[in-house]
Coordinates of C-alpha atoms in Angstrom, one line a residue:
Chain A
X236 CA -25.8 0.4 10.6
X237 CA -23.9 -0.6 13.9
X238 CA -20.9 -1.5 13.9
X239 CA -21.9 -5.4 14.3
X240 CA -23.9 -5.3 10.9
X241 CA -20.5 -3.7 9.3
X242 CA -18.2 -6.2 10.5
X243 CA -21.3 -8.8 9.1
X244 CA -21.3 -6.9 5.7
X245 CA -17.3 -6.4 5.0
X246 CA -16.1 -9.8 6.9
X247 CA -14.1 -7.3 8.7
X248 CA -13.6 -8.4 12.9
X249 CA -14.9 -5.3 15.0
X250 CA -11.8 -5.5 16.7
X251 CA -9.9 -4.4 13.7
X252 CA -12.4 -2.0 12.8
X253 CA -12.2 -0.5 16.1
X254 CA -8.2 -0.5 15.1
X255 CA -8.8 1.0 11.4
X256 CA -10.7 3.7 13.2
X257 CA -8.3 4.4 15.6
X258 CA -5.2 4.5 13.5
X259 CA -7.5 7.0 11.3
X260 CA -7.7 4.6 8.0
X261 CA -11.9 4.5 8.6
X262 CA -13.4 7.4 9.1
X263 CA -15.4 7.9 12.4
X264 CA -18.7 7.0 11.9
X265 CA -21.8 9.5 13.4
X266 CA -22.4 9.7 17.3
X267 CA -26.2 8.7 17.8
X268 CA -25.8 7.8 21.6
X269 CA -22.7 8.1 24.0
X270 CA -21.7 4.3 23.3
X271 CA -23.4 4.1 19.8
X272 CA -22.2 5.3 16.9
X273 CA -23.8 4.5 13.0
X274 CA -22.2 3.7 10.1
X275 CA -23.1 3.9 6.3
X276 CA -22.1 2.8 2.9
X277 CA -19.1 5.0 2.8
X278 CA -17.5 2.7 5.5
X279 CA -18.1 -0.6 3.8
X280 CA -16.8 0.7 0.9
X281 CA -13.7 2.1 2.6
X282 CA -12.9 -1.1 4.9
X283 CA -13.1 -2.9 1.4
X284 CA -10.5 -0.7 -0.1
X285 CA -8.5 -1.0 3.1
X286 CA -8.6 -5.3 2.5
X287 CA -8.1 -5.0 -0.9
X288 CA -4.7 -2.9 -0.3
X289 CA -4.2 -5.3 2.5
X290 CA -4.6 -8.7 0.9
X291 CA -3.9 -8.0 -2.4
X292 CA -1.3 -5.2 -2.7
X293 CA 0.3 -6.3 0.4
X294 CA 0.8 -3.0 1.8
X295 CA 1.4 -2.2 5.0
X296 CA -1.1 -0.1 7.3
X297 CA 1.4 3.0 7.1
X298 CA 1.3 2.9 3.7
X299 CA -2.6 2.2 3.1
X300 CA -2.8 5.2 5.8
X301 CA -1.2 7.5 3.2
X302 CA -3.2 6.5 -0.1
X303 CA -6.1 6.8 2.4
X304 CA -5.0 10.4 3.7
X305 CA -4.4 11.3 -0.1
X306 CA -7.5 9.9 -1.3
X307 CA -9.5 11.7 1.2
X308 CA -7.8 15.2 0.6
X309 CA -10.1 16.9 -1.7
X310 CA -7.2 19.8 -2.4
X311 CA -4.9 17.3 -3.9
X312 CA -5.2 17.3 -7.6
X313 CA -5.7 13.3 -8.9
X314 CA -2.5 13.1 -10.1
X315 CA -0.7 14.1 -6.8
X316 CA -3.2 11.6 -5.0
X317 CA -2.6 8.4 -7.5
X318 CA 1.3 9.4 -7.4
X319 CA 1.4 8.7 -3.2
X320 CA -0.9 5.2 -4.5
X321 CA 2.0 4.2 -6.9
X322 CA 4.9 5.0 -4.0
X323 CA 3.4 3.5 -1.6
X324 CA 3.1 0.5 -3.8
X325 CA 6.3 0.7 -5.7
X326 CA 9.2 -1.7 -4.0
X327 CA 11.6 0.2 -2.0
X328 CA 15.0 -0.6 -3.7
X329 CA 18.2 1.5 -2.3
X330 CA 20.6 2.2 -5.6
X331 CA 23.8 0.4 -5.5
X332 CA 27.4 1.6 -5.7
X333 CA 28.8 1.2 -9.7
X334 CA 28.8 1.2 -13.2
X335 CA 26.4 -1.3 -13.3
X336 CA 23.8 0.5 -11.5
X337 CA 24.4 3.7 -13.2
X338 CA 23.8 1.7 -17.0
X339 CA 21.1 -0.1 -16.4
X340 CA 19.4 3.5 -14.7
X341 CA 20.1 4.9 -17.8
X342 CA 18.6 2.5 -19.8
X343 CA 15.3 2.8 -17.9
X344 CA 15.6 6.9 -18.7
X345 CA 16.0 6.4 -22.7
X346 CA 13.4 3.8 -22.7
X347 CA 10.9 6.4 -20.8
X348 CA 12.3 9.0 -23.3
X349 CA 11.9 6.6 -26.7
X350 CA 8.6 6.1 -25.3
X351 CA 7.6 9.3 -24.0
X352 CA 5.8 8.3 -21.1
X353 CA 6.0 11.2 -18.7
X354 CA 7.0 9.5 -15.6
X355 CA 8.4 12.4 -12.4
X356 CA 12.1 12.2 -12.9
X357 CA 12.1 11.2 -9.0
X358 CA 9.2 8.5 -9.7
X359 CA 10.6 5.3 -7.3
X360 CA 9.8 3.2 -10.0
X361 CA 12.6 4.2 -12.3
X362 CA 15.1 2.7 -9.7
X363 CA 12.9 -0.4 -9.3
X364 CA 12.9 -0.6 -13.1
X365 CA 17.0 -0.4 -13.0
X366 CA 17.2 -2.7 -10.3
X367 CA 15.3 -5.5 -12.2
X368 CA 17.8 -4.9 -14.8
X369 CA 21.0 -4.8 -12.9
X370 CA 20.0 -8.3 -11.4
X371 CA 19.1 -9.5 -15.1
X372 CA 22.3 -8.9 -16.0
X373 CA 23.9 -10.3 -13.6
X374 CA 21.9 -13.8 -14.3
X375 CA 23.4 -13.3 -17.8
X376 CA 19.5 -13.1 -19.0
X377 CA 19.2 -10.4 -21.6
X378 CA 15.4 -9.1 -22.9
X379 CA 14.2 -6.4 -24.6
X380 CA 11.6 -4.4 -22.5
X381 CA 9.9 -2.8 -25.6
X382 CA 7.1 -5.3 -25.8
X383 CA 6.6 -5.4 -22.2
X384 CA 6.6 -1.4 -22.3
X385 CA 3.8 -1.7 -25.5
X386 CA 1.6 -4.5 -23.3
X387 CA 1.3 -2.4 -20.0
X388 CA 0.8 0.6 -22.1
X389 CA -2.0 -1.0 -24.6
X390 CA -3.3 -3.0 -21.1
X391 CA -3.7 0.8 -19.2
X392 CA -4.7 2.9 -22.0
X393 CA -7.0 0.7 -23.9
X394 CA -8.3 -1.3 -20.8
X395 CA -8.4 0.1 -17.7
X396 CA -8.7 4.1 -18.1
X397 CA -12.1 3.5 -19.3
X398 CA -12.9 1.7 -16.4
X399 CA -11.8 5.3 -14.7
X400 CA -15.3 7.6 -13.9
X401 CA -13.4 10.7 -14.8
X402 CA -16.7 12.6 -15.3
X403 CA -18.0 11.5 -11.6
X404 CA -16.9 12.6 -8.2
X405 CA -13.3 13.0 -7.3
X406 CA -13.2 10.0 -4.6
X407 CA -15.0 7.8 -6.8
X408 CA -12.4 8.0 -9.7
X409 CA -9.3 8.2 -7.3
X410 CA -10.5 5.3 -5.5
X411 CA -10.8 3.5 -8.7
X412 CA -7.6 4.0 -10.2
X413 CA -5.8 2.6 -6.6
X414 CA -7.9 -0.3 -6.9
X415 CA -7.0 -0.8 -10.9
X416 CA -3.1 -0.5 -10.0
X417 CA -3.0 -2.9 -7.3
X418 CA -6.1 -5.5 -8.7
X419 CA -5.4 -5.4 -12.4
X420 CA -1.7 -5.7 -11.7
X421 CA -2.2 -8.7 -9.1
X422 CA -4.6 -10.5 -11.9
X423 CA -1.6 -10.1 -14.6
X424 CA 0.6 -11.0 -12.5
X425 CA -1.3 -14.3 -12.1
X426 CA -2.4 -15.1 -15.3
X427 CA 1.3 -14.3 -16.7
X428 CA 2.3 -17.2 -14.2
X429 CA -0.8 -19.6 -15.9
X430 CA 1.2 -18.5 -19.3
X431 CA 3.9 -19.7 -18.3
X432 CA 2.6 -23.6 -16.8
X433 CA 0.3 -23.7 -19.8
X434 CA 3.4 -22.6 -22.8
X435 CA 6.1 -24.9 -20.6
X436 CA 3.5 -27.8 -20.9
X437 CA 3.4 -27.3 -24.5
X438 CA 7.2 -27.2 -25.0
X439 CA 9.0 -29.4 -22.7
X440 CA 8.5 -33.2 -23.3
X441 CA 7.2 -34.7 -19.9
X442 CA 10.2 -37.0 -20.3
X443 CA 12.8 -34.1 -19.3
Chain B
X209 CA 38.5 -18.8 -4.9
X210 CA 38.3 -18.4 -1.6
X211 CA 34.7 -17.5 0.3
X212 CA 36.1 -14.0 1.0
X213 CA 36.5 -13.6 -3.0
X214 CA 33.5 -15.1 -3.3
X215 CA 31.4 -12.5 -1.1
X216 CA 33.1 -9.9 -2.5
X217 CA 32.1 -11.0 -6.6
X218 CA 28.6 -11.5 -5.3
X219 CA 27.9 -8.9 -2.9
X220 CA 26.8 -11.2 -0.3
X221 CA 28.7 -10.9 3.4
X222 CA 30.4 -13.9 4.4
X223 CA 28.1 -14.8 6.9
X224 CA 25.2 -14.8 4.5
X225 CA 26.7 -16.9 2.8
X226 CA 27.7 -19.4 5.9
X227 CA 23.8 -19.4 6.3
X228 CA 22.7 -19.9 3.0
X229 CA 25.3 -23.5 3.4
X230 CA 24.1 -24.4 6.5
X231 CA 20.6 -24.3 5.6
X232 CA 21.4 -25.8 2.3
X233 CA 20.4 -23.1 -0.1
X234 CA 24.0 -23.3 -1.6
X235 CA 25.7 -26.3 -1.9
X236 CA 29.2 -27.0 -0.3
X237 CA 32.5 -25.9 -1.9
X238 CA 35.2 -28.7 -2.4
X239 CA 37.0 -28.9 1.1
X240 CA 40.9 -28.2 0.2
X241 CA 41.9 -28.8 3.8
X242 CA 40.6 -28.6 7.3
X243 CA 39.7 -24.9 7.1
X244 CA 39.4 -24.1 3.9
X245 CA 36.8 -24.5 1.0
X246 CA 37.2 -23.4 -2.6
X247 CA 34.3 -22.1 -4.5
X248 CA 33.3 -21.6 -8.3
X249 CA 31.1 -20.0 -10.5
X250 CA 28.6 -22.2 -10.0
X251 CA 28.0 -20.8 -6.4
X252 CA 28.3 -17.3 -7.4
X253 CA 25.4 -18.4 -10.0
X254 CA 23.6 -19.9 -7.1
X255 CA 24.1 -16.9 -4.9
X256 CA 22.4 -14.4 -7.0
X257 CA 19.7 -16.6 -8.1
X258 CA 18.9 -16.6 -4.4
X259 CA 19.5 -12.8 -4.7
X260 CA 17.0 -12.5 -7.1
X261 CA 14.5 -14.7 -5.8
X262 CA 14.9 -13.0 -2.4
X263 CA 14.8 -9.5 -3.4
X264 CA 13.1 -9.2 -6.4
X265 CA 10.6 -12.4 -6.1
X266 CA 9.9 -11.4 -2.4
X267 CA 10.3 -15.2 -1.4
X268 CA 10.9 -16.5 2.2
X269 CA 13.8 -18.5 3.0
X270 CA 11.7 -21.8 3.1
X271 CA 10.2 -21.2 -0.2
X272 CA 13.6 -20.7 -2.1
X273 CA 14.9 -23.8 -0.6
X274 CA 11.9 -25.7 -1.6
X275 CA 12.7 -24.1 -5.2
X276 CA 16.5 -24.6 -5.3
X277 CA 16.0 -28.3 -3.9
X278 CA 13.7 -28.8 -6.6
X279 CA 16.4 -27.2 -9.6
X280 CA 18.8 -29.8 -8.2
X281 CA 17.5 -32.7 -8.1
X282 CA 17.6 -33.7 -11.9
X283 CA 15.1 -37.0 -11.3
X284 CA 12.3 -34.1 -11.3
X285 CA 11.0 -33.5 -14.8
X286 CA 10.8 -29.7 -15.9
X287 CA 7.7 -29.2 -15.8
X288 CA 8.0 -30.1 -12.1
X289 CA 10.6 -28.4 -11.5
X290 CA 8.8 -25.2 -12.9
X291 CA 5.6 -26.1 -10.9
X292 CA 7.3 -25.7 -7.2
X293 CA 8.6 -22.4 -8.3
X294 CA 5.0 -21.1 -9.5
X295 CA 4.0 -22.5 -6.0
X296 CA 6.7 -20.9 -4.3
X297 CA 6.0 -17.3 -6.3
X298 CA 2.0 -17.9 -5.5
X299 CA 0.3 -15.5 -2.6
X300 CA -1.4 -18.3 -0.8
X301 CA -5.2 -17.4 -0.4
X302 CA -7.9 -19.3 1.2
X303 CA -11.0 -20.3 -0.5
X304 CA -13.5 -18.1 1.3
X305 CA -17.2 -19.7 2.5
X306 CA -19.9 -18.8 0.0
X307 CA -21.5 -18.1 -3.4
X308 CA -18.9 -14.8 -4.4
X309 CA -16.1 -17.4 -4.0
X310 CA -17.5 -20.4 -6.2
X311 CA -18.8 -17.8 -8.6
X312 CA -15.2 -16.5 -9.0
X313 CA -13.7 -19.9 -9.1
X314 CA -15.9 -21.2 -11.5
X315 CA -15.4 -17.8 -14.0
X316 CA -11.2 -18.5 -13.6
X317 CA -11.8 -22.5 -14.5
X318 CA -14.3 -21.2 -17.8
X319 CA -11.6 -19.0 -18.9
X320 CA -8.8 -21.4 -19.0
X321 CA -10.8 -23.8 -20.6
X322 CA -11.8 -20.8 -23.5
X323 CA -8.2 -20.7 -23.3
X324 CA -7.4 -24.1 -24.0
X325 CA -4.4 -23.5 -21.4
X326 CA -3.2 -26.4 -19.6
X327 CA -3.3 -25.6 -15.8
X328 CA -3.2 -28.3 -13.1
X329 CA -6.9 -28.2 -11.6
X330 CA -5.0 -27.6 -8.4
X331 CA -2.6 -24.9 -9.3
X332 CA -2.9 -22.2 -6.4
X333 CA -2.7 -19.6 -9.2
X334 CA -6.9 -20.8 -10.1
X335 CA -7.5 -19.5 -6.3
X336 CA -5.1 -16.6 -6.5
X337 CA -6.9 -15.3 -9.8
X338 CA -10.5 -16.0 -8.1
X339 CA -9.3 -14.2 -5.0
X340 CA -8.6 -10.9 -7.6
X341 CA -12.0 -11.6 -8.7
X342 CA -13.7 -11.9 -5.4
X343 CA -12.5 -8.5 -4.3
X344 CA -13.0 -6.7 -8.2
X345 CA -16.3 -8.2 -7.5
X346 CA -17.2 -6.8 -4.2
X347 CA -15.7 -3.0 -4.6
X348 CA -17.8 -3.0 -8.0
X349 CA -14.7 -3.3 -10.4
X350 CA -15.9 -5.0 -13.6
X351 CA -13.2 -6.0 -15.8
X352 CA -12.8 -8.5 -19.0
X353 CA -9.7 -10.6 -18.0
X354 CA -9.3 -11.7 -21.9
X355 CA -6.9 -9.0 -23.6
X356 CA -4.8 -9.3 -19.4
X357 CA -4.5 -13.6 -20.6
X358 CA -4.2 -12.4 -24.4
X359 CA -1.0 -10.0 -23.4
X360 CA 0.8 -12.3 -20.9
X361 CA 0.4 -15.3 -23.6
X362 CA 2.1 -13.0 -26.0
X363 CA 4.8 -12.0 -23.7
X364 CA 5.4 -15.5 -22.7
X365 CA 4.8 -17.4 -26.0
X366 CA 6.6 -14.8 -28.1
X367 CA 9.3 -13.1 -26.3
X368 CA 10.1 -15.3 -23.0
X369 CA 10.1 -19.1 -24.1
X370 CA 12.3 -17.7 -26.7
X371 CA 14.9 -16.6 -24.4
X372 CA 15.0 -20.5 -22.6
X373 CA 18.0 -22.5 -23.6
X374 CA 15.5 -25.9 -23.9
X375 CA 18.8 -27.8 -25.8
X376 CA 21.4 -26.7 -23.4
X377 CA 21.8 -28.9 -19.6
X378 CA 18.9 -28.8 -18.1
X379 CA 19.4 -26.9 -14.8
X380 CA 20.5 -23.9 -17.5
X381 CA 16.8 -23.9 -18.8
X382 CA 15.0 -24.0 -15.2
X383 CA 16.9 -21.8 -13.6
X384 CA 16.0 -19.6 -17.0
X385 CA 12.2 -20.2 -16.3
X386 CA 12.4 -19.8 -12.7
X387 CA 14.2 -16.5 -13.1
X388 CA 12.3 -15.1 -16.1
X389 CA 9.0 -15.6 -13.9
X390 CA 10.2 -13.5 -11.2
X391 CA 12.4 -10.8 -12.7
X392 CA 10.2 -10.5 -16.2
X393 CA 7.0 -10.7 -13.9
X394 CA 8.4 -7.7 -11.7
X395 CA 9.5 -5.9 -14.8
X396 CA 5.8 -6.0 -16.2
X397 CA 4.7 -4.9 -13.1
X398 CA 6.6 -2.0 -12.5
X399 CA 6.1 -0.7 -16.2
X400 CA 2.3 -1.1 -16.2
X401 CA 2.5 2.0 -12.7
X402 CA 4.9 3.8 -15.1
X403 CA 2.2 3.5 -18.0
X404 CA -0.3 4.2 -15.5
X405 CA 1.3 7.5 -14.4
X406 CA 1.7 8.7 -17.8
X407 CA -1.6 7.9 -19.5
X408 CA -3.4 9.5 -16.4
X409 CA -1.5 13.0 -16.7
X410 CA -2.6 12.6 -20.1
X411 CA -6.1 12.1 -19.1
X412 CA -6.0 14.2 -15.8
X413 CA -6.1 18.1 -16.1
X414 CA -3.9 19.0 -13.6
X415 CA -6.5 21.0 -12.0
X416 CA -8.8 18.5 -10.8

């Protein structure tokens, strides 16, 4: 198709495809004539994963250009390649000074080791984890993370990995576990937000 | 104490703070004479509810004003209260033209009502949920959202609600809920990537 009929299909403007392209997030599409070029499914499908990043994980276009590179690099083994999906998605969050820091980053390490989740040691989420925690504390709110810990877990394991076409080509089931982190996530995040309105309703007299 | 004390117990510089009271965020400290104020907990409280909102909840200036505003103004019923905040915390989307979009919307509106979970029809969290869908839709993800709803009902029914000081003042319990929804949300968010990472090095030889 011409680049008209993808901006049709993926509600994408050709202007920012011509940017995609340039910034190297889409992939070049064949050279049929000096000013044409064609482009196929691959592209509809990538410029989706590129909105979906976009609109729903709220990334950036550096970081969708590194899940991108690491989803198109067939010598990186899947783990390597989600692992750059979950940085990129994970909240930068600079460790403070303190005792309070240090505690609360040693909480999140025993509850990775009670649960024996193997999670890289360096894995940006363990500080975002911590922070959450430091702030908690500082509210004075104090929660036990074990049932959140057993939900994501059941939610991942039971759910969503057998969404996961392990058996199929590498892109396919790369590109699906992005997509699961950042949609899935996004769609909890939401309904836990619904919870919330729906069990407040039930609890607070409108009178209060 | 003194702002200077103040900045230093919160770990927000002084002229952070002078923002935060011009714009209104925090409210005044008692004038002891003409160039001096006198601050107490309840400001430090403020400041790192603001903290938390701004660095954990990702929320703009504007919206934790519209949220604080709406925690002090006790002629607002809870419920209402809790409503701006969900507002406030939602990623605004717009309805997109065409069948995809009413499909989605209608699917979200069905499962709340199987839910028998009371959600203002106009709750941007519907759209927000239908937008997830939309995009799931279109990059060929097909997901039941039941056991997502069935988890975050748990977690807020059993664990969160739980943690709400309903007979305590009133501004106690919002600023509870408002809180719990950002820095439990977060928390859930950032354990489901940690779950994700372990279950697929479970699933993933490392040679693929």
């Amino acid at each position: 198709m011409r680049i008209s009929e993808l901006s049709v299909r993926s509600g994408v403007a050709i202007p920012t495809i011509k940017y995609y392209l340039r910034e190297g997030l889409l992939h070049q599409g064949e050279q049929i004539a000096a000013t044409r070029a064609e482009y196929d499914d691959s592209h509809l499908r990538r410029l989706r994963l590129i909105r979906a990043l976009l609109d729903v994980g709220r990334l950036s276009v550096a970081s969708i250009k590194k899940v991108v590179t690491a989803v198109d690099d067939p010598s990186l083994p899947m783990h390597v390649t989600l692992g750059t999906a979950h940085d990129a998605l994970s909240v930068p969050v600079e460790p403070e000074p303190g005792d309070e820091w240090r505690t609360a980053r040693a909480q999140v390490d025993a509850l990775l080791d009670d649960l024996g989740w193997e999670v890289a040691p360096d894995a940006p989420t363990r500080d975002e984890l911590a922070h959450s925690l430091v702030r908690m504390r500082q509210l004075g709110l104090r929660i036990d993370l074990a049932p959140y810990a057993e939900a994501a877990r059941r939610l991942v394991a039971e759910v969503e990995m057998d969404t996961i076409p392990f058996d199929g080509p590498r892109d396919a089931a790369v590109e699906a576990m992005v997509l699961g982190t950042v949609l899935y996530g996004r769609a909890l995040d939401t309904l836990r937000r619904m919870a919330q309105e729906a069990e407040s309703a039930l609890r607070v007299s409108p009178a209060r």
